[in-house]
Coordinates of C-alpha atoms and ligand atoms in Angstrom, one line a residue:
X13 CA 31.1 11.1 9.0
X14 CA 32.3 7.5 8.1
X15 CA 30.4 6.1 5.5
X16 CA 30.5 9.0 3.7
X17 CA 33.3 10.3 0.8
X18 CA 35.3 11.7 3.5
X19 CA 35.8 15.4 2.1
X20 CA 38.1 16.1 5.1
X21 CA 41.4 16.6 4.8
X22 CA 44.0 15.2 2.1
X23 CA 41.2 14.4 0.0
X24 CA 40.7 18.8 -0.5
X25 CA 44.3 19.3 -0.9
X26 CA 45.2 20.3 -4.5
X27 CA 48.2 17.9 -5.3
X28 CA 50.1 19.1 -7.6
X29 CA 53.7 18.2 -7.8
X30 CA 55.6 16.0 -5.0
X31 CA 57.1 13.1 -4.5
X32 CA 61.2 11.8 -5.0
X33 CA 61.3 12.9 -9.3
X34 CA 60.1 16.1 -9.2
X35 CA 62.1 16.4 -5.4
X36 CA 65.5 15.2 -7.4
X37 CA 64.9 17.5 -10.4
X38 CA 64.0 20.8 -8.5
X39 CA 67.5 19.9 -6.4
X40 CA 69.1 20.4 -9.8
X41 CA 67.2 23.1 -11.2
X42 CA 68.8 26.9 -10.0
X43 CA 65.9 28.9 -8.5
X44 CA 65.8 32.3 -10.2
X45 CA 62.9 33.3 -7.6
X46 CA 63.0 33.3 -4.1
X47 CA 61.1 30.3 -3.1
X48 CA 57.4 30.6 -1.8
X49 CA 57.8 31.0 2.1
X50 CA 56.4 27.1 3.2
X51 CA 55.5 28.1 7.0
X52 CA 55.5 25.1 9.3
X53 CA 52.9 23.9 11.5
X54 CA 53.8 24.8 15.1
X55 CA 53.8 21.4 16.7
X56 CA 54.2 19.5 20.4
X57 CA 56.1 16.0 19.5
X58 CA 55.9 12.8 21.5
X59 CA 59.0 11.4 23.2
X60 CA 61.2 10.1 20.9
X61 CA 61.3 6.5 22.2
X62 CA 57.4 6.5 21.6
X63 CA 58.2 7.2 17.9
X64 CA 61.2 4.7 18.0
X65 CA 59.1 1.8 19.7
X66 CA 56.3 2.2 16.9
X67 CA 58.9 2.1 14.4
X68 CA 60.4 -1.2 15.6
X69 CA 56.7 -2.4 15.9
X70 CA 56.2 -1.9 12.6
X71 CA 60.0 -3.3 11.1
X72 CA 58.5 -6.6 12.7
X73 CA 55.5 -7.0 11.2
X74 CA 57.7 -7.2 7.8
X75 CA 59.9 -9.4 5.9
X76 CA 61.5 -6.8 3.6
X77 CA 62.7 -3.5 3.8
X78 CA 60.1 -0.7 4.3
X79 CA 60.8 2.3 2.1
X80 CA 58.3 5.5 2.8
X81 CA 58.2 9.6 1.4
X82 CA 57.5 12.4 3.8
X83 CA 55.8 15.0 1.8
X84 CA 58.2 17.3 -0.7
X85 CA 56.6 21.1 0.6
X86 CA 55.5 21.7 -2.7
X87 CA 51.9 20.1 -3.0
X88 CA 50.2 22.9 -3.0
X89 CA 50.0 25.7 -6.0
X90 CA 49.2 28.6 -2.7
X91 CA 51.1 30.9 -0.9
X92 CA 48.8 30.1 2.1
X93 CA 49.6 26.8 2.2
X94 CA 51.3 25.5 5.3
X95 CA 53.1 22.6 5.5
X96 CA 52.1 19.5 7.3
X97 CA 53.8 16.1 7.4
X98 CA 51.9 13.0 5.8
X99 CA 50.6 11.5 8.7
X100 CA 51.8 7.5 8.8
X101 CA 55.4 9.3 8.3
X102 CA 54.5 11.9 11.1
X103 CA 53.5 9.0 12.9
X104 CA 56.6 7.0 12.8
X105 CA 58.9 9.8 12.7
X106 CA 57.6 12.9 14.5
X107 CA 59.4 14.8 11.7
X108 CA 57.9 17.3 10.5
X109 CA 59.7 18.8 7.8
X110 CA 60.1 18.4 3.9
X111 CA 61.9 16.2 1.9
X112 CA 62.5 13.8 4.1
X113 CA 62.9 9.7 3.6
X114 CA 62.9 6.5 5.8
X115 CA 64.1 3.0 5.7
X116 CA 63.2 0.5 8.3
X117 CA 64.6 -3.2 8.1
X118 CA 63.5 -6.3 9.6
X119 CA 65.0 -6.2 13.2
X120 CA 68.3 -7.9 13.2
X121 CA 67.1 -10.7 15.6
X122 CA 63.6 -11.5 14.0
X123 CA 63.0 -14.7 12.2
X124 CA 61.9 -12.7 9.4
X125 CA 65.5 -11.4 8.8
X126 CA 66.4 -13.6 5.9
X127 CA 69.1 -11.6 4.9
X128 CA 73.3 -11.5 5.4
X129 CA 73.0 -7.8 4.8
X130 CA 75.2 -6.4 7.1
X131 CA 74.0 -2.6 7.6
X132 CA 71.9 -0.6 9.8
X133 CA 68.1 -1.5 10.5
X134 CA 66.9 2.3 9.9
X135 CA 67.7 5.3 8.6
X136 CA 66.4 8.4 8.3
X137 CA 67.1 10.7 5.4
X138 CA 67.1 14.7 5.2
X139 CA 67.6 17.3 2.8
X140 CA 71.8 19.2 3.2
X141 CA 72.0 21.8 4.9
X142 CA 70.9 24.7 3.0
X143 CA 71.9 27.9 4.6
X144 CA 70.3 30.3 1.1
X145 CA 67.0 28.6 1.3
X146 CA 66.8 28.9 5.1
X147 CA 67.1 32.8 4.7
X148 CA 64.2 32.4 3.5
X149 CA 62.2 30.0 5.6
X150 CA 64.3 29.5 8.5
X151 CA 66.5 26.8 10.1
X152 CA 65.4 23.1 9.0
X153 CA 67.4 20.0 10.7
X154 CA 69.8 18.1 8.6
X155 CA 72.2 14.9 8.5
X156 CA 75.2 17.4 9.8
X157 CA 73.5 19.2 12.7
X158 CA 75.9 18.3 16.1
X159 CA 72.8 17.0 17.7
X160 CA 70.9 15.4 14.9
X161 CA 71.2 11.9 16.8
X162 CA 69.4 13.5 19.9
X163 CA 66.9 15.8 18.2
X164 CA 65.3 13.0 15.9
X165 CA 66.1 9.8 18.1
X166 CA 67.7 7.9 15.0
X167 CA 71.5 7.0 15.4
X168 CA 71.7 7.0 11.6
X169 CA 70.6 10.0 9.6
X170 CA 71.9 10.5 6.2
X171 CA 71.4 13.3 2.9
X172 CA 68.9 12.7 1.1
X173 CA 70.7 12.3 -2.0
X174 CA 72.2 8.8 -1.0
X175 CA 68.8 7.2 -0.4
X176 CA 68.2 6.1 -4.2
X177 CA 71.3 4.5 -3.8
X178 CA 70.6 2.3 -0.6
X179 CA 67.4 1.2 -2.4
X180 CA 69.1 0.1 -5.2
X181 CA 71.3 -2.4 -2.5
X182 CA 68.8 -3.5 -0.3
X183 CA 67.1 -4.6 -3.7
X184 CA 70.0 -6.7 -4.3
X185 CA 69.5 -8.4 -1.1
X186 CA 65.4 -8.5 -0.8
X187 CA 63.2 -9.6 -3.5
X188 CA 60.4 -7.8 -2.0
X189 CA 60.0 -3.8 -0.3
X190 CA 57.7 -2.4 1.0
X191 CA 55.9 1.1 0.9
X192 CA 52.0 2.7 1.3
X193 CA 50.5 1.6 -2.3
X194 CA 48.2 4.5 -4.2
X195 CA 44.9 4.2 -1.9
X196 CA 42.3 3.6 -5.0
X197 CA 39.3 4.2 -3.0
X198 CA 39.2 7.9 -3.7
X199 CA 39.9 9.5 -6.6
X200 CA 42.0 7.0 -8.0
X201 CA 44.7 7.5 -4.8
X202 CA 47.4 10.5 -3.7
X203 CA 49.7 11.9 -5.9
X204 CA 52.0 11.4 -3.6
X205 CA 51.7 7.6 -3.2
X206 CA 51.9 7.1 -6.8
X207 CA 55.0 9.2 -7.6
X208 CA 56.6 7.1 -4.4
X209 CA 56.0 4.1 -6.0
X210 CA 56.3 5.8 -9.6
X211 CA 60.3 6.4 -8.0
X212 CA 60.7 3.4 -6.5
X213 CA 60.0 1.1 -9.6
X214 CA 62.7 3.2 -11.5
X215 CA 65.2 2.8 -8.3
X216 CA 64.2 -0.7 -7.9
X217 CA 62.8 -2.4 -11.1
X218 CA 63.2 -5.9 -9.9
X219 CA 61.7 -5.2 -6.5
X220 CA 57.9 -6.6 -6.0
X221 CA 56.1 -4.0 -4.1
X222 CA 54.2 -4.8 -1.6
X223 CA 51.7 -2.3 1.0
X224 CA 52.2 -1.4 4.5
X225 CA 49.7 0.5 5.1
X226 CA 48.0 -1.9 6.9
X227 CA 50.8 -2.6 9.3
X228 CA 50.8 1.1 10.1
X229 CA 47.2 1.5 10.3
X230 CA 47.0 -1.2 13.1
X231 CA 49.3 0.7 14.6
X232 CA 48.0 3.9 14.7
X233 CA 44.0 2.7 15.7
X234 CA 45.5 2.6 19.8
X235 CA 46.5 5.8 21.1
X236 CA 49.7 6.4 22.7
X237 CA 49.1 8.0 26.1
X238 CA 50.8 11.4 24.3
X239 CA 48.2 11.4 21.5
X240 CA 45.4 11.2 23.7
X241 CA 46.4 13.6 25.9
X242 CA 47.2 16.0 22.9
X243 CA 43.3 14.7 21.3
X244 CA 42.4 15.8 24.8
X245 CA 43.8 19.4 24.1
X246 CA 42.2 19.4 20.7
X247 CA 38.6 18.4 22.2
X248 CA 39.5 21.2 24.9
X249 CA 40.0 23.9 22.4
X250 CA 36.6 23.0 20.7
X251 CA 34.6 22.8 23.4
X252 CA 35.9 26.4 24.5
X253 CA 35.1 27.3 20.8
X254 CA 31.3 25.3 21.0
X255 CA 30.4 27.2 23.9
X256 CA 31.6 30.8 22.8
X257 CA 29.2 30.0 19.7
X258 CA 26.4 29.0 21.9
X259 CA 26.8 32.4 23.2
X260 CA 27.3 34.6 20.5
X261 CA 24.5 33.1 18.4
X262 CA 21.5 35.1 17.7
X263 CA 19.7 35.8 14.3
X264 CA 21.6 38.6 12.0
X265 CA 24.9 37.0 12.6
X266 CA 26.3 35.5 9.4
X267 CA 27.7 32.3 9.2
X268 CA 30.8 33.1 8.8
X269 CA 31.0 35.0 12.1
X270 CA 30.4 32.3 13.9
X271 CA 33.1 30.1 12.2
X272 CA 35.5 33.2 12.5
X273 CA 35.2 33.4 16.2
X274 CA 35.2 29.9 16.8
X275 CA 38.3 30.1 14.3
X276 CA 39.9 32.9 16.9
X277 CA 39.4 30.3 20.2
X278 CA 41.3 27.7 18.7
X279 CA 44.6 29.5 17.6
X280 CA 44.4 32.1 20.6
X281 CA 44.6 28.5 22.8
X282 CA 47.5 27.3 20.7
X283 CA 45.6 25.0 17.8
X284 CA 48.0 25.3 15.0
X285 CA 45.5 24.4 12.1
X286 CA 41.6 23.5 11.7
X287 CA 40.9 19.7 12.2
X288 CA 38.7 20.2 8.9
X289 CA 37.0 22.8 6.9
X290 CA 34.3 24.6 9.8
X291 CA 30.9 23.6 9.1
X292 CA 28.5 26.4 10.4
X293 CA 24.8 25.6 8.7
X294 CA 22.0 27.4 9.6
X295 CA 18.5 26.8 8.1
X296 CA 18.7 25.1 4.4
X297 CA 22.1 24.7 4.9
X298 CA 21.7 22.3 8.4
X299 CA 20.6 19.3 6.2
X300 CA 24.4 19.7 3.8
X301 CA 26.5 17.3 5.7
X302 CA 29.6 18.7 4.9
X303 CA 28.6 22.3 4.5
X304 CA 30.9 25.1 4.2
X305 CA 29.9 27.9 2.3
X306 CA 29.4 30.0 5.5
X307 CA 27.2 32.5 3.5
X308 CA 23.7 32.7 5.1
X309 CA 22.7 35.3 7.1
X310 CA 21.6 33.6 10.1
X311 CA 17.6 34.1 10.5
X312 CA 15.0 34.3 13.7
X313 CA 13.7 30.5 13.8
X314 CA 16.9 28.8 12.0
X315 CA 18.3 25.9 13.1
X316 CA 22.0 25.8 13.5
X317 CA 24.5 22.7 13.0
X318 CA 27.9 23.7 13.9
X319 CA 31.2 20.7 13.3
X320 CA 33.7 22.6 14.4
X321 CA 37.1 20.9 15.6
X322 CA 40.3 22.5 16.3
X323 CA 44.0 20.9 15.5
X324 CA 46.3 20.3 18.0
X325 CA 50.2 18.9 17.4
X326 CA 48.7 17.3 14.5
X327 CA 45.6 15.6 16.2
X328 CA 42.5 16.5 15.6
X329 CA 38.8 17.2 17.6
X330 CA 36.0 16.8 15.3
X331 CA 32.9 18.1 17.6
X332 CA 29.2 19.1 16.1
X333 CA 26.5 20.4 18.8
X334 CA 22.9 21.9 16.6
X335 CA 21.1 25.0 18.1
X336 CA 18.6 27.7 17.8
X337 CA 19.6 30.8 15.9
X338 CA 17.2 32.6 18.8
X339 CA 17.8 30.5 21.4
X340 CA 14.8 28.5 21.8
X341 CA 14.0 25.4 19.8
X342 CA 10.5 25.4 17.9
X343 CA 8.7 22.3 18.9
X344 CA 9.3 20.8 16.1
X345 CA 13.5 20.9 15.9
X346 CA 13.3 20.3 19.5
X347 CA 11.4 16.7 19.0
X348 CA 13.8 15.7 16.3
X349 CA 16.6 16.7 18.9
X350 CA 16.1 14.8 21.2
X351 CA 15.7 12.1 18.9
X352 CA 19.0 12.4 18.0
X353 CA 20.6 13.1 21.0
X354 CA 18.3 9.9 22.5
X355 CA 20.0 7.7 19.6
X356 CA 23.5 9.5 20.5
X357 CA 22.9 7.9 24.4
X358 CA 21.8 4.5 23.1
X359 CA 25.1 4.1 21.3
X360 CA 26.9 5.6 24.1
X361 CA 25.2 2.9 26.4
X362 CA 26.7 0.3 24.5
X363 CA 29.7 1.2 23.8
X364 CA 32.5 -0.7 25.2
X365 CA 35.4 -3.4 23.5
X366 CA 33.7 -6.0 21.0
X367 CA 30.8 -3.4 19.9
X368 CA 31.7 -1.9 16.2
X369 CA 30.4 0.7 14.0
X370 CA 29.8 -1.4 11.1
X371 CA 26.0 -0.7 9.6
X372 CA 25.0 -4.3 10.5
X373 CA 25.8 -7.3 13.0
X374 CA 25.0 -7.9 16.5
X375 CA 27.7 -5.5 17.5
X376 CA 26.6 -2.6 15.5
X377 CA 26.4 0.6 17.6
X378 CA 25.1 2.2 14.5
X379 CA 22.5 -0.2 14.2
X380 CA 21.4 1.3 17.9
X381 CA 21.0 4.5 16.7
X382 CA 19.2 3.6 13.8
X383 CA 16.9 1.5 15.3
X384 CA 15.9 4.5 17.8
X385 CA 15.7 7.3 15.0
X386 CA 13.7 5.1 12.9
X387 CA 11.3 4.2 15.9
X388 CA 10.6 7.6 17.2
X389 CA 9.1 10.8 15.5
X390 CA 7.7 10.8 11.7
X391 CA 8.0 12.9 8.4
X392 CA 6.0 15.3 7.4
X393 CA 3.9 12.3 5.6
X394 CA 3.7 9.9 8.0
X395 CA 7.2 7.9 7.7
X396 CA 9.6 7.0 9.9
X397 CA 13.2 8.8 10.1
X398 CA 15.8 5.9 9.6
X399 CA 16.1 7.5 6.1
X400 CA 16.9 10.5 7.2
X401 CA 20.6 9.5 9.0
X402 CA 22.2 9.4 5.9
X403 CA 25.6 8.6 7.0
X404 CA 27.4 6.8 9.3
X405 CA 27.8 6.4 13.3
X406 CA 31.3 7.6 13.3
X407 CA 35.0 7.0 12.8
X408 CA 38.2 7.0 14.5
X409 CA 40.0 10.2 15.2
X410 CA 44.0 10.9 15.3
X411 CA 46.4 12.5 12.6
X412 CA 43.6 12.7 10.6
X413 CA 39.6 13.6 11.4
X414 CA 39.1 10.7 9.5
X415 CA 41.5 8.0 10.7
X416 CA 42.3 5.0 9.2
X417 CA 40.2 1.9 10.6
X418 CA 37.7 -0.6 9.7
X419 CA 34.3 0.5 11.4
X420 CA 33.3 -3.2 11.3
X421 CA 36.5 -4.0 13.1
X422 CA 35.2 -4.7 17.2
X423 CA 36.3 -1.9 18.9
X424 CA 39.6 -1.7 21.4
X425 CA 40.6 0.0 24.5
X426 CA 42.6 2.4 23.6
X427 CA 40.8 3.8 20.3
X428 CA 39.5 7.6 20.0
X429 CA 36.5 7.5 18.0
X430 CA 33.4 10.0 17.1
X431 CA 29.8 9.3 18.2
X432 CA 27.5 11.4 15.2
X433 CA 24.3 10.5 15.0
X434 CA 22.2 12.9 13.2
X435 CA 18.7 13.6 11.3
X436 CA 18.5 15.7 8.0
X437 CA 14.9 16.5 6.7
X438 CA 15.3 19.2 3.8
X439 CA 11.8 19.7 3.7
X440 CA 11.7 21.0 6.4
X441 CA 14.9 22.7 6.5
X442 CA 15.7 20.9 9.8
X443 CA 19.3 19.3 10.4
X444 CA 20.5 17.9 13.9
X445 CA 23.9 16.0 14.1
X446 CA 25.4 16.0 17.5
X447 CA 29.0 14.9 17.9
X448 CA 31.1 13.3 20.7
X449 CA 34.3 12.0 20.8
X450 CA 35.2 8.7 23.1
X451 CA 38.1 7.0 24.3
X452 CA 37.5 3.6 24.5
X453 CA 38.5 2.0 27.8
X454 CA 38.7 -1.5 29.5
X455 CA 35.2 -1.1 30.5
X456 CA 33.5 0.7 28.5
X457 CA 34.3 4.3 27.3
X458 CA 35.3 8.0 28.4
X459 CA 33.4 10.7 27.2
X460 CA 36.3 13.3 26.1
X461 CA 34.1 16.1 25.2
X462 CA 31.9 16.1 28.2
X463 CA 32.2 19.2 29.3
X464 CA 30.4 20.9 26.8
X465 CA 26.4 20.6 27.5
X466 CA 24.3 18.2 25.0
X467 CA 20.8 18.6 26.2
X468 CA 18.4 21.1 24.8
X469 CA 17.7 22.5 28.2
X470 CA 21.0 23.3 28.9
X471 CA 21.9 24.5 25.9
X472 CA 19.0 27.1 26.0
X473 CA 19.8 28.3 29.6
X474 CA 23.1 28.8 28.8
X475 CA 21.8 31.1 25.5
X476 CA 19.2 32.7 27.4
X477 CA 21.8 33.7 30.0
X478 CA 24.2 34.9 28.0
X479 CA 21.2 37.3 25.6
X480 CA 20.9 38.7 29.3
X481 CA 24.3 40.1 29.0
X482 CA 24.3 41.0 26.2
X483 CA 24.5 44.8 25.3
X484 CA 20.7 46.4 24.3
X485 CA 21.6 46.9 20.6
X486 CA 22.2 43.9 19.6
X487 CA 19.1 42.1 21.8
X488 CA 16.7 40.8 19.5
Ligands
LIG505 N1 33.6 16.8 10.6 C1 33.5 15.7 9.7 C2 32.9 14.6 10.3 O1 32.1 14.7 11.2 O2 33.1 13.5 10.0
MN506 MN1 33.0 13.1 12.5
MN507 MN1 32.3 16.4 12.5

């Protein structure tokens, strides 16, 4: 939900150690223990040229050398952890593997090549080949491998060790480098931005730092034809997963049932990973945005909101539909439904280049939904529900459930983004969020997830039929 402290993804990692010190001093420590087993998520990767073309996008946009991490494999202190790239190095690279390093330099040709120096304009950097540790985790690529050229798409890859040392030249020949500076708008920014920087002001004192993540995140708001075709997989799973929930539901199911089985759709069809943490709220627990507990035993006359998205070659679906533990809406939840799914087709109406999802402005699509929740339906005491959508309208969708992006930036072809309006009223223990996600076209937009049913109606018929089949002992 954009607007809100997004609680998705890094932001619930436990950092501990990573980055290029603690990297170079683990190199030279002897491991008396085998080392923790780091799977590695199962992942489709674009064409190399796509990765290659965003990477010589990006060289351009700069004046300096661009310097950037990949993630060490040791970030998290659990032996469930599974390791996934950091996505703007995934995104340039496709790489997906640890301890890896990247310099890009202002193309050769470009007016912003101030330079004489004479060397290449990227390289990529890998760990040695380590046949002891890949006993233990299996093969990983390296600078030696006969095919590295062809398997990464970059003509010059190089250990690992020697990258301090190009740093330190390039310094000699550019005043400034750049790199992603520590994001201070959560929790005082990733470990693993600071230690980058942390490494590269010991390798480069005299350098003046200066952020790219801006460049990158230009880059990465328009979606390659690959990475909507794998969102499309993601959305794909979900729905499958949605609709398996719709029919499964019925009160005496826990919460964590649902989520398990929705869980089970999504890596039986090939999702490597949850988009987020599964939200499954019944009751009480349908007004917590971000909900996942998954401890209430599902009752006769709750409400259900279920944000469930599944993972797929990095790219995540982030999908909510809200229904009746016994397969009818009361009255009541069914008014505020529609309401919501009302304001969810006034957005959707407007939606099209130029609109935004900034809170306020003539463009506003949020402002839309708003303006229709807050016009229809009442509080128990008489007031209007505006203050009841609590968050925002929605966000970009990519690498990460939340991806980078301005929501009052006007809106592109090309962007994936979420549609979420939604209603919480704890007093009444009544939640509705229903979620979309939309690729932004020429015209106007493509609904992605349309294939799963929004309407009350429809989502009742479908439960009623499936209760039908449903064996007598567990007919409530
Ligand atoms: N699933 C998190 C969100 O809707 O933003
Ligand atoms: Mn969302
Ligand atoms: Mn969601």
């Amino acid at each position: 939900m954009s607007g809100l402290v997004n609680t998705c993804a890094h932001s619930s990692r436990l950092f501990l150690r990573s980055g290029w010190g603690a990297l170079l001093l683990l190199a030279l420590a002897s491991l008396p223990f085998a080392p923790p087993a780091t799977a590695q998520q199962r992942r489709e990767r674009e064409p190399n040229s796509v990765y290659a073309h965003r990477r010589a996008k990006l060289a351009a946009t700069a004046e300096a050398p661009i310097i950037l991490a990949g993630l060490a494999g040791r970030e998290e202190d659990s032996q469930a952890y599974v390791f996934a790239q950091e996505e703007n190095f995934y995104y340039l690279t496709g790489h997906n593997e640890e301890e890896a390093g990247l310099i890009l330099l202002p193309p050769a040709d470009s007016k912003a090549k101030k330079d004489d120096f004479q060397g290449p304009r990227e390289i990529f950097f890998l760990p040695a080949k380590n046949p002891a540790k890949e006993k233990w985790n299996g093969v990983r690529l390296s600078p030696t491998d006969p095919d590295i050229q062809a398997r990464t798409g970059f003509t010059d890859v190089r250990p690992f060790s020697e990258m301090r040392a190009m740093i330190e030249k390039l310094a000699r020949f550019y005043p400034a480098l750049y790199t992603i500076l520590p994001y201070e708008k959560e929790l005082g920014g990733y470990p693993h931005e600071r230690e980058t920087v942390d490494w590269l002001k010991m390798a480069a004192p005299q350098a003046n730092l200066k952020d790219v993540r801006g460049n990158i995140t230009d880059l990465r708001l328009i979606k390659s034809p690959t990475e909507i075709a794998f969102l499309q997989e993601a959305i794909d799973l979900s729905l499958e997963a949605h609709f398996v929930a719709f029919k499964m539901m019925r009160p005496g199911l826990w919460e964590y049932q649902v989520a398990a089985k929705m869980v089970e759709v999504h890596a039986m069809g090939g999702s490597e990973a949850e988009a987020y943490a599964p939200i499954v709220g019944a009751g009480p627990n349908s007004t917590a945005l971000h909900y996942d507990k998954l401890s209430r035993k599902i009752e006769d006359g709750d409400i259900v909101v279920m944000d469930v998205g599944a993972q797929y070659s990095g790219y995540a679906a982030d999908i909510t539909r809200t229904i009746p533990a016994n397969g009818k809406f009361t009255p009541r939840q069914r008014e505020i439904y529609d309401i919501v799914l009302a304001a969810q087709n006034a957005a959707l109406a407007a939606l099209k280049p130029g609109a935004d999802m900034c809170r306020k402005g003539k463009q506003s699509l949020y402002k839309i939904s708003y303006d229709y929740i807050n016009s229809h339906g009442k509080d128990q005491h008489g007031k209007p529900l505006g203050q009841y959508f609590i968050h925002g309208l929605g966000h970009n969708i990519g690498l990460d459930v939340h991806d980078p992006g301005d929501s009052c930036k006007p809106l592109m072809p090309g962007q994936v983004v979420t549609v979420e309006p939604g209603i919480y009223i704890p007093e009444e223990n009544l939640g509705v969020r229903i979620e979309d996600d939309v690729l932004v076209t020429e015209s106007g937009y493509e609904l992605l997830s349309s294939k799963l049913p929004r309407t009350a109606q429809e989502i009742e018929k479908i439960m009623a039929e499936a209760a039908k089949q449903r064996p007598t002992e567990v007919k409530q």
